């Protein structure tokens, strides 16, 4: 059998944006991914659904699988002919035992590639605002394992030499912090040498303690920091005071829940993350096919009898097109029909399938469409309205009053994504600071998902505008924050102001 290949990929230090393009490509083609405690699990969203994902994490010395076990697993999967990604926190060769894994692969002649990663040794200081070198302060830099001392009688570390190096970065050193400081002091490093400890660097959980060789042990204890953390010793640690940029952003350390459909969430999520928030996306709406496509299909078969076709959402356009194609028809079937859309986004969706809307209201809602149609003579006109199964009646009713014959057919349904119930529960147990609502339906569905659970009192609610706020009030949860401008940027700005 043909052997597979193993990619030893550095996942970066925690911020999923810090993986390399090459690493991402390897992930997207993986058949098996074997990953660690320190590799951000969010990176797994880039792995094909069908791929096998195996966690072999080590947390505080508790190995799910021993290093020998991991080596064996790598070999076994590669011998099955699989493309394997071994995803490791930071860089695979920086205290990552990547070398041992390669030795195991070589024993079986298994081909491999190494994709370096951004090591936490550099990224954690960078995210704490500390450049590991700086012309004015240091011209030498050393990476040291802080784990070594345990068990070994004779240290393999030359403390005398180390104490003369400008910047020292210790990994896995938290348990030995007192001994690291003692050793450096003993070999002549000044007690006032600045030290910074960065826990969970480059993640929303980042915490930093600063002090000197004589105070840092106490500072770390006071702040309650533990592994995983890097210890940085050297004059450059002073620069944090001036260079701090990551953990002082307005929403840093805040957990914000975004309640849109998966597809729509990204813009809001990105804007909140740029302000430092940790964002949890809980989809509250899922778009699915209607109970039956029969009424829509029936209408599609005799499109020429309609004078108008109205689209009130992008989803309606999407499902309309799907059914049209399923019936092996194309846009020529619409040659005789005039087209109306509710707003710009729906109009754009229509243009994407080669159709220009004939009518676009000034105000993007049902009332706006009704107003626009009031300038048309609708007497005896036949109108087709494919839309969500559960929509407001105001549009078809008003059109009928104007003399039109309106045929409403279900094109899709919005349902509660049951899988979000679990997401919500997990999020609540980890604790959240704020929930954002961008429509009445997200508000209603959020509280339906919540069910009998109580929302902790300190959780803040942010609404995109008065309509959504009114719904929240009806639900018994008045919002604490409301956007002044009813848009996503408006909502983000209102949240920023609140926390400023
Ligand atoms: N190969 C990894 C290091 C693995 S050793 C890399 O290049 O980053 C594990 C040690 O890395 C931890 O004990 C801690 O010292 C450090 N570490 C890993 N991720 C970290 C993070 N996000 N913040 C601070 N230290 C981290």
Coordinates of C-alpha atoms and ligand atoms in Angstrom, one line a residue:
X1 CA 0.0 0.0 0.0
X2 CA 1.1 3.5 -0.7
X3 CA 2.4 5.4 2.3
X4 CA 0.7 8.6 3.4
X5 CA 2.5 11.8 4.3
X6 CA 2.9 13.6 7.6
X7 CA 2.9 17.4 7.9
X8 CA 4.3 18.7 11.1
X9 CA 2.5 22.0 11.4
X10 CA 3.0 24.8 13.8
X11 CA -0.4 26.1 15.0
X12 CA 1.0 29.4 16.3
X13 CA 0.6 30.6 19.9
X14 CA -3.2 30.8 20.3
X15 CA -4.5 33.5 18.0
X16 CA -5.8 31.4 15.2
X17 CA -4.8 34.1 12.7
X18 CA -1.2 33.3 13.4
X19 CA -1.0 30.0 11.6
X20 CA 0.9 30.2 8.3
X21 CA -0.8 30.0 4.9
X22 CA 1.1 26.8 4.3
X23 CA -0.2 25.3 7.6
X24 CA -3.7 26.3 6.7
X25 CA -3.4 24.6 3.3
X26 CA -2.2 21.4 5.0
X27 CA -5.1 21.5 7.4
X28 CA -7.6 21.9 4.6
X29 CA -6.3 18.8 2.9
X30 CA -5.8 16.6 5.9
X31 CA -7.4 13.2 6.3
X32 CA -6.2 12.9 9.9
X33 CA -5.4 15.7 12.3
X34 CA -3.6 14.9 15.5
X35 CA -3.6 18.0 17.8
X36 CA -2.4 19.3 21.1
X37 CA -3.7 21.2 24.1
X38 CA -1.9 24.3 23.1
X39 CA -3.1 24.3 19.4
X40 CA -6.3 26.5 19.2
X41 CA -9.2 24.1 18.5
X42 CA -10.8 26.9 16.4
X43 CA -8.2 25.9 13.7
X44 CA -10.1 22.6 13.3
X45 CA -12.8 24.5 11.5
X46 CA -10.5 24.5 8.5
X47 CA -10.2 20.7 8.5
X48 CA -12.5 18.8 6.1
X49 CA -15.7 17.5 7.8
X50 CA -14.7 13.9 6.9
X51 CA -11.2 14.1 8.5
X52 CA -10.5 12.2 11.7
X53 CA -9.6 14.6 14.5
X54 CA -7.6 13.1 17.4
X55 CA -6.7 15.0 20.5
X56 CA -3.5 14.0 22.2
X57 CA -3.2 17.0 24.5
X58 CA -1.0 17.4 27.4
X59 CA -2.3 19.6 30.2
X60 CA 0.0 20.2 33.1
X61 CA 1.8 17.0 32.6
X62 CA -1.3 14.8 32.2
X63 CA -0.8 13.2 28.8
X64 CA -3.8 11.8 27.0
X65 CA -1.2 9.9 25.0
X66 CA 2.5 9.5 25.8
X67 CA 5.0 10.8 23.3
X68 CA 5.7 7.2 22.3
X69 CA 2.0 6.7 21.8
X70 CA 1.8 9.8 19.6
X71 CA 4.8 8.6 17.6
X72 CA 3.1 5.3 17.0
X73 CA -0.2 6.9 16.1
X74 CA 1.5 9.1 13.5
X75 CA 3.3 6.1 12.0
X76 CA 0.1 4.0 12.0
X77 CA -2.0 6.6 10.2
X78 CA 0.6 7.3 7.7
X79 CA 1.1 3.6 6.9
X80 CA -2.7 3.5 6.2
X81 CA -1.9 5.9 3.4
X82 CA -3.5 8.9 5.0
X83 CA -2.4 12.5 4.8
X84 CA -1.7 13.4 8.4
X85 CA -1.4 16.8 10.0
X86 CA 0.4 16.8 13.3
X87 CA -0.7 20.2 14.6
X88 CA 1.4 21.5 17.5
X89 CA 1.2 24.7 19.5
X90 CA 3.6 27.4 18.5
X91 CA 6.5 26.0 16.5
X92 CA 6.9 22.3 16.2
X93 CA 10.7 22.4 16.9
X94 CA 10.7 24.9 19.7
X95 CA 10.5 22.6 22.8
X96 CA 7.8 20.7 20.8
X97 CA 9.4 17.3 20.5
X98 CA 9.0 17.6 16.7
X99 CA 12.4 16.0 16.3
X100 CA 11.3 12.8 18.1
X101 CA 8.3 12.5 15.9
X102 CA 10.4 12.8 12.8
X103 CA 12.8 10.1 14.0
X104 CA 9.8 7.8 14.4
X105 CA 8.7 8.6 10.8
X106 CA 12.2 8.0 9.4
X107 CA 12.3 4.6 10.9
X108 CA 9.4 3.7 8.6
X109 CA 10.5 5.7 5.6
X110 CA 7.4 7.9 5.9
X111 CA 7.6 11.1 3.9
X112 CA 7.1 14.3 5.8
X113 CA 7.2 18.1 5.6
X114 CA 7.7 20.6 8.4
X115 CA 5.7 23.8 8.5
X116 CA 7.2 26.2 11.1
X117 CA 4.9 28.1 13.3
X118 CA 4.9 31.4 15.3
X119 CA 6.4 30.3 18.6
X120 CA 4.8 31.5 21.9
X121 CA 8.3 32.4 22.9
X122 CA 8.1 35.4 20.6
X123 CA 4.4 35.8 20.2
X124 CA 3.5 36.0 23.9
X125 CA 6.0 38.9 24.5
X126 CA 4.8 40.6 21.3
X127 CA 1.2 40.5 22.4
X128 CA 2.3 41.8 25.8
X129 CA 4.0 44.7 24.1
X130 CA 7.6 43.5 24.6
X131 CA 10.0 43.3 21.7
X132 CA 12.3 40.4 22.4
X133 CA 15.3 42.4 21.1
X134 CA 15.8 46.1 20.8
X135 CA 19.0 47.8 19.7
X136 CA 19.3 50.0 22.7
X137 CA 18.7 47.2 25.3
X138 CA 20.0 43.9 24.1
X139 CA 21.8 42.2 21.3
X140 CA 21.5 38.6 22.5
X141 CA 18.5 36.3 23.1
X142 CA 18.2 32.8 24.5
X143 CA 15.3 30.4 24.7
X144 CA 15.5 28.1 27.7
X145 CA 13.5 25.3 29.0
X146 CA 12.4 25.9 32.6
X147 CA 11.3 22.4 33.0
X148 CA 14.7 20.9 33.1
X149 CA 15.7 21.3 36.7
X150 CA 13.1 18.8 38.0
X151 CA 14.5 15.4 38.8
X152 CA 17.9 16.2 37.4
X153 CA 20.7 16.5 39.9
X154 CA 23.1 18.3 37.6
X155 CA 21.6 21.1 35.5
X156 CA 22.5 20.9 31.9
X157 CA 21.9 24.7 31.8
X158 CA 25.0 26.8 32.0
X159 CA 23.5 29.5 34.4
X160 CA 26.7 31.4 34.4
X161 CA 26.6 31.9 30.6
X162 CA 22.9 32.5 30.6
X163 CA 23.1 35.3 33.1
X164 CA 25.2 37.3 30.7
X165 CA 22.6 37.1 27.8
X166 CA 20.5 40.1 27.2
X167 CA 17.0 38.6 26.9
X168 CA 16.1 35.3 28.3
X169 CA 12.9 33.5 27.6
X170 CA 11.9 30.5 29.6
X171 CA 9.2 28.1 28.5
X172 CA 7.6 25.6 30.8
X173 CA 9.2 27.4 33.7
X174 CA 6.3 28.4 36.0
X175 CA 6.8 25.7 38.6
X176 CA 10.5 26.6 38.7
X177 CA 10.2 30.3 38.7
X178 CA 11.8 30.8 42.1
X179 CA 14.8 28.6 41.2
X180 CA 15.2 30.4 37.8
X181 CA 15.4 33.7 39.6
X182 CA 17.7 32.4 42.3
X183 CA 20.1 30.9 39.7
X184 CA 20.3 34.1 37.7
X185 CA 20.9 36.2 40.8
X186 CA 23.6 33.8 42.0
X187 CA 25.5 34.1 38.8
X188 CA 25.5 37.9 38.8
X189 CA 22.3 39.1 37.2
X190 CA 21.2 42.4 38.9
X191 CA 18.2 42.0 41.3
X192 CA 16.4 44.9 39.6
X193 CA 16.5 43.2 36.2
X194 CA 13.0 43.5 34.8
X195 CA 10.9 40.3 34.3
X196 CA 7.6 39.7 32.7
X197 CA 5.4 36.6 32.9
X198 CA 2.8 36.2 30.1
X199 CA 0.1 33.6 30.6
X200 CA -2.0 32.4 27.7
X201 CA -0.3 34.9 25.4
X202 CA -2.0 36.0 22.2
X203 CA -5.3 34.7 23.4
X204 CA -8.3 36.5 24.9
X205 CA -7.2 35.0 28.2
X206 CA -3.8 36.6 28.2
X207 CA -2.6 37.9 31.6
X208 CA 0.7 39.5 32.4
X209 CA 2.6 40.1 35.5
X210 CA 5.7 42.3 35.6
X211 CA 8.4 42.9 38.2
X212 CA 12.1 42.3 38.7
X213 CA 14.2 39.2 39.5
X214 CA 13.7 40.0 43.2
X215 CA 9.9 40.6 43.0
X216 CA 8.4 38.6 40.2
X217 CA 7.7 35.5 42.3
X218 CA 5.5 37.5 44.6
X219 CA 3.9 39.3 41.7
X220 CA 3.0 36.1 39.9
X221 CA 1.5 34.7 43.1
X222 CA -0.5 37.8 43.7
X223 CA -1.8 37.7 40.1
X224 CA -2.5 34.0 40.4
X225 CA -0.7 33.2 37.1
X226 CA 0.2 29.6 36.2
X227 CA 1.1 27.5 33.1
X228 CA 1.1 28.0 30.2
X229 CA 3.2 31.0 30.5
X230 CA 6.5 32.3 29.3
X231 CA 9.0 34.1 31.6
X232 CA 11.0 36.9 30.0
X233 CA 14.0 38.3 31.7
X234 CA 15.8 41.4 30.5
X235 CA 15.7 45.2 30.0
X236 CA 13.2 45.0 27.1
X237 CA 10.5 43.9 29.6
X238 CA 10.3 47.6 30.6
X239 CA 9.0 48.5 27.2
X240 CA 5.6 47.0 27.9
X241 CA 4.6 50.1 29.7
X242 CA 4.9 52.1 26.5
X243 CA 4.3 49.4 23.8
X244 CA 1.2 47.7 25.3
X245 CA -1.4 47.3 22.6
X246 CA -3.3 44.0 22.9
X247 CA -4.6 43.6 26.4
X248 CA -5.6 47.3 26.8
X249 CA -8.2 47.4 24.0
X250 CA -11.7 48.5 25.0
X251 CA -13.3 45.1 25.0
X252 CA -10.3 43.0 26.0
X253 CA -11.2 40.2 28.3
X254 CA -15.0 40.6 27.6
X255 CA -16.9 37.6 26.3
X256 CA -19.5 38.7 23.8
X257 CA -22.2 36.4 22.3
X258 CA -23.3 37.1 18.7
X259 CA -26.7 35.7 17.8
X260 CA -27.0 35.8 14.0
X261 CA -27.1 33.1 11.4
X262 CA -23.6 31.6 10.8
X263 CA -23.4 33.3 7.4
X264 CA -24.3 36.7 8.7
X265 CA -22.3 36.8 11.9
X266 CA -18.8 37.4 10.6
X267 CA -18.9 41.1 10.1
X268 CA -20.1 41.8 13.6
X269 CA -17.7 39.2 15.0
X270 CA -14.7 40.7 13.3
X271 CA -15.6 44.2 14.4
X272 CA -15.9 43.1 18.1
X273 CA -12.7 41.1 17.9
X274 CA -10.9 44.1 16.6
X275 CA -11.8 45.8 19.8
X276 CA -10.4 43.0 21.8
X277 CA -13.5 41.0 22.6
X278 CA -13.7 37.2 22.8
X279 CA -16.6 36.4 20.5
X280 CA -18.8 33.3 20.8
X281 CA -21.2 32.8 17.9
X282 CA -24.5 31.3 18.7
X283 CA -26.6 30.9 15.6
X284 CA -30.2 31.6 16.6
X285 CA -31.7 31.2 13.1
X286 CA -31.3 28.4 10.6
X287 CA -32.7 28.6 7.1
X288 CA -34.1 25.3 5.9
X289 CA -36.4 24.2 3.0
X290 CA -40.2 24.5 3.5
X291 CA -42.4 21.6 4.5
X292 CA -43.0 21.1 0.8
X293 CA -41.8 22.7 -2.4
X294 CA -45.0 21.7 -4.2
X295 CA -46.7 25.1 -4.2
X296 CA -43.5 26.8 -5.3
X297 CA -42.9 24.3 -8.0
X298 CA -46.5 24.6 -9.2
X299 CA -46.1 28.3 -9.5
X300 CA -42.7 27.9 -11.3
X301 CA -44.3 25.7 -13.9
X302 CA -46.6 28.5 -15.0
X303 CA -44.6 31.7 -14.4
X304 CA -45.9 33.3 -17.5
X305 CA -49.3 33.9 -15.9
X306 CA -47.9 36.3 -13.3
X307 CA -47.4 40.0 -13.8
X308 CA -45.2 40.6 -10.8
X309 CA -42.8 38.5 -8.8
X310 CA -41.8 39.9 -5.4
X311 CA -38.7 38.9 -3.3
X312 CA -38.6 40.0 0.3
X313 CA -35.3 38.3 1.2
X314 CA -32.1 37.0 -0.2
X315 CA -33.1 33.6 1.0
X316 CA -36.3 33.7 -1.1
X317 CA -34.1 34.5 -4.2
X318 CA -31.8 31.6 -3.3
X319 CA -34.5 29.0 -2.9
X320 CA -36.5 30.3 -5.9
X321 CA -33.4 29.9 -8.1
X322 CA -32.7 26.4 -6.7
X323 CA -36.2 25.2 -7.6
X324 CA -36.2 26.9 -10.9
X325 CA -33.0 25.1 -11.9
X326 CA -34.3 21.8 -10.3
X327 CA -37.2 22.0 -12.8
X328 CA -34.6 22.6 -15.5
X329 CA -35.8 26.1 -16.2
X330 CA -33.7 29.2 -16.4
X331 CA -34.2 33.0 -16.2
X332 CA -35.8 33.1 -19.6
X333 CA -38.9 31.7 -17.9
X334 CA -39.2 35.2 -16.3
X335 CA -39.1 37.2 -19.5
X336 CA -42.7 38.4 -19.1
X337 CA -42.7 39.0 -15.3
X338 CA -41.8 42.2 -13.6
X339 CA -39.6 42.0 -10.5
X340 CA -39.8 43.7 -7.2
X341 CA -37.4 43.4 -4.3
X342 CA -37.6 44.7 -0.7
X343 CA -34.2 46.2 -0.5
X344 CA -30.7 46.5 -1.8
X345 CA -29.3 43.2 -0.6
X346 CA -32.2 41.3 -2.2
X347 CA -31.7 43.3 -5.3
X348 CA -28.1 42.3 -5.4
X349 CA -28.9 38.6 -4.9
X350 CA -31.3 38.9 -7.9
X351 CA -28.6 40.6 -10.1
X352 CA -26.3 37.8 -9.3
X353 CA -28.6 35.4 -11.2
X354 CA -28.8 37.8 -14.1
X355 CA -32.0 39.7 -13.3
X356 CA -32.4 43.4 -12.6
X357 CA -35.3 44.4 -10.3
X358 CA -37.9 46.7 -11.8
X359 CA -39.0 48.0 -8.4
X360 CA -37.0 48.8 -5.3
X361 CA -38.6 50.8 -2.5
X362 CA -37.0 53.8 -0.8
X363 CA -37.5 52.3 2.6
X364 CA -36.3 48.7 2.9
X365 CA -39.3 47.0 4.6
X366 CA -42.8 45.7 3.8
X367 CA -44.3 49.1 4.4
X368 CA -41.9 50.6 1.8
X369 CA -42.9 48.1 -0.8
X370 CA -46.5 48.8 -0.2
X371 CA -45.9 52.5 -0.7
X372 CA -43.9 51.9 -3.9
X373 CA -46.7 49.7 -5.3
X374 CA -49.3 52.3 -4.5
X375 CA -48.0 54.1 -7.6
X376 CA -48.8 51.1 -9.8
X377 CA -52.2 50.0 -11.1
X378 CA -52.6 46.5 -9.6
X379 CA -56.2 45.9 -10.4
X380 CA -56.6 42.4 -11.8
X381 CA -52.8 41.9 -11.7
X382 CA -51.4 38.5 -10.6
X383 CA -48.5 38.6 -8.1
X384 CA -46.3 35.7 -7.0
X385 CA -44.8 36.0 -3.5
X386 CA -42.3 33.2 -2.6
X387 CA -41.2 33.8 0.9
X388 CA -40.6 32.4 4.4
X389 CA -43.3 30.1 5.6
X390 CA -44.0 32.3 8.6
X391 CA -44.0 36.0 7.5
X392 CA -46.0 39.1 8.2
X393 CA -49.4 39.3 6.5
X394 CA -49.3 43.0 5.9
X395 CA -47.7 42.8 2.4
X396 CA -50.1 40.3 0.7
X397 CA -53.1 41.8 2.5
X398 CA -52.3 45.4 1.3
X399 CA -51.6 44.3 -2.2
X400 CA -55.0 42.5 -2.3
X401 CA -56.7 45.6 -1.1
X402 CA -55.1 47.4 -4.2
X403 CA -57.0 44.9 -6.4
X404 CA -54.2 42.4 -7.0
X405 CA -54.5 38.6 -6.9
X406 CA -51.6 37.5 -4.7
X407 CA -50.3 33.9 -4.5
X408 CA -48.1 33.3 -1.5
X409 CA -45.9 30.2 -1.7
X410 CA -43.4 29.0 0.9
X411 CA -39.9 29.1 -0.4
X412 CA -38.1 28.4 2.9
X413 CA -38.5 28.2 6.6
X414 CA -36.6 29.7 9.5
X415 CA -36.1 27.3 12.5
X416 CA -34.3 27.2 15.8
X417 CA -30.9 25.6 15.4
X418 CA -31.2 22.9 18.0
X419 CA -27.4 22.5 18.0
X420 CA -27.1 26.0 19.4
X421 CA -28.7 24.9 22.7
X422 CA -25.6 23.1 23.6
X423 CA -23.3 26.0 22.5
X424 CA -25.4 28.3 24.6
X425 CA -25.1 26.1 27.6
X426 CA -21.4 25.8 27.3
X427 CA -21.0 29.6 26.8
X428 CA -23.1 30.3 29.9
X429 CA -21.1 27.9 32.0
X430 CA -17.9 29.7 30.9
X431 CA -19.5 33.0 31.6
X432 CA -20.5 35.8 29.2
X433 CA -20.5 39.6 29.6
X434 CA -22.7 40.7 26.7
X435 CA -25.2 39.4 24.2
X436 CA -25.8 41.2 20.9
X437 CA -29.2 41.2 19.1
X438 CA -29.5 42.3 15.5
X439 CA -33.2 41.6 14.9
X440 CA -36.4 40.8 16.8
X441 CA -36.2 37.2 15.6
X442 CA -32.7 36.7 17.0
X443 CA -34.0 38.0 20.3
X444 CA -37.0 35.8 20.3
X445 CA -35.1 32.7 19.3
X446 CA -32.3 33.4 21.8
X447 CA -34.7 33.3 24.7
X448 CA -36.4 30.2 23.2
X449 CA -33.0 28.5 23.1
X450 CA -32.4 29.7 26.7
X451 CA -35.6 27.9 27.8
X452 CA -35.9 27.6 31.5
X453 CA -32.4 28.7 32.2
X454 CA -31.9 32.1 33.8
X455 CA -29.7 34.6 32.2
X456 CA -27.3 35.7 34.9
X457 CA -28.2 39.2 36.0
X458 CA -24.8 40.8 35.2
X459 CA -25.1 39.8 31.5
X460 CA -25.6 42.9 29.4
X461 CA -27.9 43.0 26.4
X462 CA -27.1 45.2 23.3
X463 CA -29.8 45.9 20.6
X464 CA -29.4 47.2 17.1
X465 CA -32.4 49.5 17.2
X466 CA -35.8 50.4 18.6
X467 CA -37.7 47.5 17.0
X468 CA -35.4 44.9 18.4
X469 CA -35.4 46.7 21.8
X470 CA -39.2 46.7 21.9
X471 CA -39.1 42.9 21.4
X472 CA -36.5 42.5 24.1
X473 CA -38.7 44.5 26.5
X474 CA -41.7 42.4 25.5
X475 CA -39.6 39.3 26.4
X476 CA -39.0 40.9 29.8
X477 CA -35.3 41.7 29.1
X478 CA -34.9 45.4 28.3
X479 CA -31.6 46.1 26.6
X480 CA -28.7 47.9 28.4
X481 CA -27.2 49.2 25.2
X482 CA -29.0 50.4 22.0
X483 CA -27.3 51.5 18.8
X484 CA -27.9 55.1 17.7
X485 CA -27.5 54.2 14.1
X486 CA -29.4 51.0 13.2
X487 CA -26.5 49.2 11.6
X488 CA -23.8 46.8 12.5
X489 CA -21.2 49.5 12.8
X490 CA -23.7 51.5 14.9
X491 CA -24.1 48.6 17.3
X492 CA -20.4 48.1 17.6
X493 CA -19.9 51.8 18.3
X494 CA -22.6 51.8 21.0
X495 CA -20.9 48.8 22.7
X496 CA -17.5 50.4 22.5
X497 CA -18.9 53.6 24.1
X498 CA -20.5 51.7 26.9
X499 CA -17.3 50.1 27.9
X500 CA -15.1 53.1 27.4
Ligands
LIG1 N1 6.2 24.6 20.6 C1 5.6 25.5 21.5 C2 6.1 25.4 23.0 C3 5.7 24.1 23.6 S1 6.3 23.9 25.2 C4 5.9 26.9 21.0 O1 6.7 27.1 20.1 O2 5.2 27.8 21.5 C5 4.9 24.5 26.2 C6 5.3 25.8 26.8 O3 5.1 26.8 25.8 C7 4.3 26.3 27.9 O4 4.7 25.7 29.1 C8 4.6 27.7 27.9 O5 5.8 28.1 28.5 C9 4.7 28.0 26.4 N2 3.5 28.5 25.8 C10 2.8 27.9 24.8 N3 1.7 28.6 24.4 C11 1.7 29.7 25.2 C12 0.9 30.9 25.3 N4 -0.1 31.0 24.5 N5 1.3 31.8 26.2 C13 2.4 31.7 26.9 N6 3.1 30.6 26.9 C14 2.9 29.6 26.1

